[in-house]
PDB file of C-alpha atoms in Angstrom:
ATOM      1  CA  MET A   1     -81.164 -24.888 112.704  1.00  0.00           C
ATOM      2  CA  ALA A   2     -81.397 -28.385 111.233  1.00  0.00           C
ATOM      3  CA  GLU A   3     -82.117 -28.792 107.542  1.00  0.00           C
ATOM      4  CA  THR A   4     -85.135 -30.835 106.644  1.00  0.00           C
ATOM      5  CA  ALA A   5     -84.222 -34.021 104.838  1.00  0.00           C
ATOM      6  CA  SER A   6     -85.134 -33.943 101.186  1.00  0.00           C
ATOM      7  CA  PHE A   7     -86.000 -37.308  99.781  1.00  0.00           C
ATOM      8  CA  PRO A   8     -84.897 -38.232  96.291  1.00  0.00           C
ATOM      9  CA  ASP A   9     -87.451 -38.418  93.523  1.00  0.00           C
ATOM     10  CA  PRO A  10     -88.957 -41.946  93.506  1.00  0.00           C
ATOM     11  CA  GLU A  11     -88.536 -42.124  89.709  1.00  0.00           C
ATOM     12  CA  LEU A  12     -84.822 -41.392  90.102  1.00  0.00           C
ATOM     13  CA  VAL A  13     -84.506 -44.129  92.717  1.00  0.00           C
ATOM     14  CA  THR A  14     -86.321 -46.599  90.432  1.00  0.00           C
ATOM     15  CA  ALA A  15     -84.008 -45.752  87.529  1.00  0.00           C
ATOM     16  CA  LEU A  16     -80.887 -46.073  89.659  1.00  0.00           C
ATOM     17  CA  ARG A  17     -82.118 -49.414  90.997  1.00  0.00           C
ATOM     18  CA  ALA A  18     -82.626 -50.634  87.416  1.00  0.00           C
ATOM     19  CA  LEU A  19     -79.105 -49.491  86.504  1.00  0.00           C
ATOM     20  CA  SER A  20     -77.530 -51.173  89.525  1.00  0.00           C
ATOM     21  CA  ASN A  21     -77.580 -54.576  87.801  1.00  0.00           C
ATOM     22  CA  PRO A  22     -74.544 -55.023  85.513  1.00  0.00           C
ATOM     23  CA  VAL A  23     -76.475 -57.000  82.893  1.00  0.00           C
ATOM     24  CA  ARG A  24     -79.278 -54.420  82.684  1.00  0.00           C
ATOM     25  CA  LEU A  25     -76.632 -51.719  82.361  1.00  0.00           C
ATOM     26  CA  GLN A  26     -74.947 -53.687  79.565  1.00  0.00           C
ATOM     27  CA  LEU A  27     -78.261 -54.148  77.730  1.00  0.00           C
ATOM     28  CA  LEU A  28     -78.776 -50.385  77.863  1.00  0.00           C
ATOM     29  CA  ARG A  29     -75.251 -49.835  76.531  1.00  0.00           C
ATOM     30  CA  TRP A  30     -75.822 -52.210  73.608  1.00  0.00           C
ATOM     31  CA  LEU A  31     -79.083 -50.466  72.777  1.00  0.00           C
ATOM     32  CA  ARG A  32     -77.242 -47.155  72.538  1.00  0.00           C
ATOM     33  CA  GLU A  33     -75.581 -48.315  69.293  1.00  0.00           C
ATOM     34  CA  PRO A  34     -77.656 -51.207  67.942  1.00  0.00           C
ATOM     35  CA  GLU A  35     -76.027 -51.079  64.502  1.00  0.00           C
ATOM     36  CA  ARG A  36     -72.650 -51.722  66.132  1.00  0.00           C
ATOM     37  CA  HIS A  37     -73.726 -54.543  68.437  1.00  0.00           C
ATOM     38  CA  PHE A  38     -76.350 -56.474  66.469  1.00  0.00           C
ATOM     39  CA  PRO A  39     -76.436 -57.950  62.962  1.00  0.00           C
ATOM     40  CA  MET A  40     -78.610 -55.604  60.924  1.00  0.00           C
ATOM     41  CA  GLU A  41     -79.210 -58.198  58.195  1.00  0.00           C
ATOM     42  CA  GLN A  42     -81.129 -60.314  60.735  1.00  0.00           C
ATOM     43  CA  ALA A  43     -83.354 -57.470  61.915  1.00  0.00           C
ATOM     44  CA  ILE A  44     -87.041 -57.747  61.003  1.00  0.00           C
ATOM     45  CA  ALA A  45     -87.577 -54.028  61.671  1.00  0.00           C
ATOM     46  CA  ASP A  46     -85.446 -50.895  61.685  1.00  0.00           C
ATOM     47  CA  PRO A  47     -83.517 -50.875  64.987  1.00  0.00           C
ATOM     48  CA  ALA A  48     -83.242 -47.080  64.856  1.00  0.00           C
ATOM     49  CA  GLU A  49     -87.018 -46.802  64.656  1.00  0.00           C
ATOM     50  CA  VAL A  50     -88.394 -49.653  66.806  1.00  0.00           C
ATOM     51  CA  GLY A  51     -85.355 -51.058  68.578  1.00  0.00           C
ATOM     52  CA  VAL A  52     -83.745 -54.471  68.898  1.00  0.00           C
ATOM     53  CA  CYS A  53     -85.634 -57.753  69.111  1.00  0.00           C
ATOM     54  CA  VAL A  54     -85.489 -59.540  72.461  1.00  0.00           C
ATOM     55  CA  SER A  55     -84.167 -62.673  70.725  1.00  0.00           C
ATOM     56  CA  HIS A  56     -81.105 -60.742  69.497  1.00  0.00           C
ATOM     57  CA  LEU A  57     -80.501 -59.282  72.957  1.00  0.00           C
ATOM     58  CA  GLN A  58     -80.910 -62.728  74.482  1.00  0.00           C
ATOM     59  CA  ALA A  59     -78.434 -64.306  72.049  1.00  0.00           C
ATOM     60  CA  LYS A  60     -75.822 -61.619  72.687  1.00  0.00           C
ATOM     61  CA  ALA A  61     -76.242 -61.778  76.468  1.00  0.00           C
ATOM     62  CA  GLY A  62     -76.114 -65.575  76.491  1.00  0.00           C
ATOM     63  CA  LEU A  63     -78.903 -65.740  79.055  1.00  0.00           C
ATOM     64  CA  ALA A  64     -82.336 -67.345  79.080  1.00  0.00           C
ATOM     65  CA  GLN A  65     -85.006 -65.428  77.189  1.00  0.00           C
ATOM     66  CA  SER A  66     -87.075 -65.117  80.364  1.00  0.00           C
ATOM     67  CA  THR A  67     -84.146 -63.549  82.227  1.00  0.00           C
ATOM     68  CA  VAL A  68     -83.473 -61.016  79.464  1.00  0.00           C
ATOM     69  CA  SER A  69     -87.195 -60.202  79.230  1.00  0.00           C
ATOM     70  CA  SER A  70     -87.304 -59.654  82.983  1.00  0.00           C
ATOM     71  CA  TYR A  71     -84.305 -57.323  82.833  1.00  0.00           C
ATOM     72  CA  LEU A  72     -85.839 -55.369  79.964  1.00  0.00           C
ATOM     73  CA  ALA A  73     -89.165 -55.109  81.802  1.00  0.00           C
ATOM     74  CA  GLU A  74     -87.299 -53.579  84.749  1.00  0.00           C
ATOM     75  CA  LEU A  75     -85.632 -51.045  82.454  1.00  0.00           C
ATOM     76  CA  GLN A  76     -89.027 -50.287  80.921  1.00  0.00           C
ATOM     77  CA  ARG A  77     -90.653 -49.733  84.339  1.00  0.00           C
ATOM     78  CA  ALA A  78     -87.827 -47.310  85.092  1.00  0.00           C
ATOM     79  CA  GLY A  79     -88.629 -45.463  81.854  1.00  0.00           C
ATOM     80  CA  LEU A  80     -85.222 -46.134  80.324  1.00  0.00           C
ATOM     81  CA  VAL A  81     -86.446 -48.190  77.359  1.00  0.00           C
ATOM     82  CA  ARG A  82     -89.636 -48.450  75.303  1.00  0.00           C
ATOM     83  CA  ALA A  83     -91.106 -51.673  73.962  1.00  0.00           C
ATOM     84  CA  THR A  84     -92.692 -52.040  70.529  1.00  0.00           C
ATOM     85  CA  ARG A  85     -94.407 -55.154  69.209  1.00  0.00           C
ATOM     86  CA  VAL A  86     -93.607 -56.157  65.632  1.00  0.00           C
ATOM     87  CA  GLY A  87     -95.708 -59.189  64.850  1.00  0.00           C
ATOM     88  CA  LYS A  88     -95.045 -61.695  67.598  1.00  0.00           C
ATOM     89  CA  TRP A  89     -91.696 -60.147  68.559  1.00  0.00           C
ATOM     90  CA  THR A  90     -91.001 -57.420  71.086  1.00  0.00           C
ATOM     91  CA  HIS A  91     -88.344 -54.837  70.293  1.00  0.00           C
ATOM     92  CA  TYR A  92     -86.689 -52.509  72.786  1.00  0.00           C
ATOM     93  CA  LYS A  93     -85.257 -49.059  72.221  1.00  0.00           C
ATOM     94  CA  ARG A  94     -83.679 -46.599  74.633  1.00  0.00           C
ATOM     95  CA  ASP A  95     -85.749 -43.609  75.720  1.00  0.00           C
ATOM     96  CA  GLU A  96     -83.076 -40.994  75.107  1.00  0.00           C
ATOM     97  CA  GLU A  97     -85.182 -38.090  76.421  1.00  0.00           C
ATOM     98  CA  ARG A  98     -85.833 -39.871  79.720  1.00  0.00           C
ATOM     99  CA  ILE A  99     -82.172 -40.850  80.043  1.00  0.00           C
ATOM    100  CA  ALA A 100     -81.105 -37.224  79.444  1.00  0.00           C
ATOM    101  CA  ARG A 101     -83.564 -36.007  82.104  1.00  0.00           C
ATOM    102  CA  LEU A 102     -82.261 -38.646  84.516  1.00  0.00           C
ATOM    103  CA  VAL A 103     -78.654 -37.566  83.955  1.00  0.00           C
ATOM    104  CA  ALA A 104     -79.591 -33.909  84.485  1.00  0.00           C
ATOM    105  CA  GLU A 105     -81.570 -34.700  87.627  1.00  0.00           C
ATOM    106  CA  LEU A 106     -78.737 -36.812  88.969  1.00  0.00           C
ATOM    107  CA  GLY A 107     -76.318 -33.948  88.350  1.00  0.00           C
ATOM    108  CA  GLN A 108     -78.543 -31.593  90.344  1.00  0.00           C
ATOM    109  CA  SER A 109     -79.178 -34.083  93.143  1.00  0.00           C
ATOM    110  CA  LEU A 110     -75.605 -35.094  93.933  1.00  0.00           C
TER     111      LEU A 110
END
């Protein structure tokens, strides 16, 4: 008797697609420890609370602001980061609960 094919969760596929880009993966790694990777004295808001400003991520990555914003938007659509506006600046922070669920789901799926 043939097993019916089970399709992966579309949210899992979206997250894995977002993580398949090395720069997006690096951005997520930097956001894991913002105090280690970004100058805290230049922060306009608490990175632990609201995240890291796009301009700081852009400077560290050495890429155009539009490219970094596009990468972060992809991570946000995948539910891996959350965006918060502080004045005219957008800050990004990892969604640790979503990442933990993704890791658990991946462990069960593979």
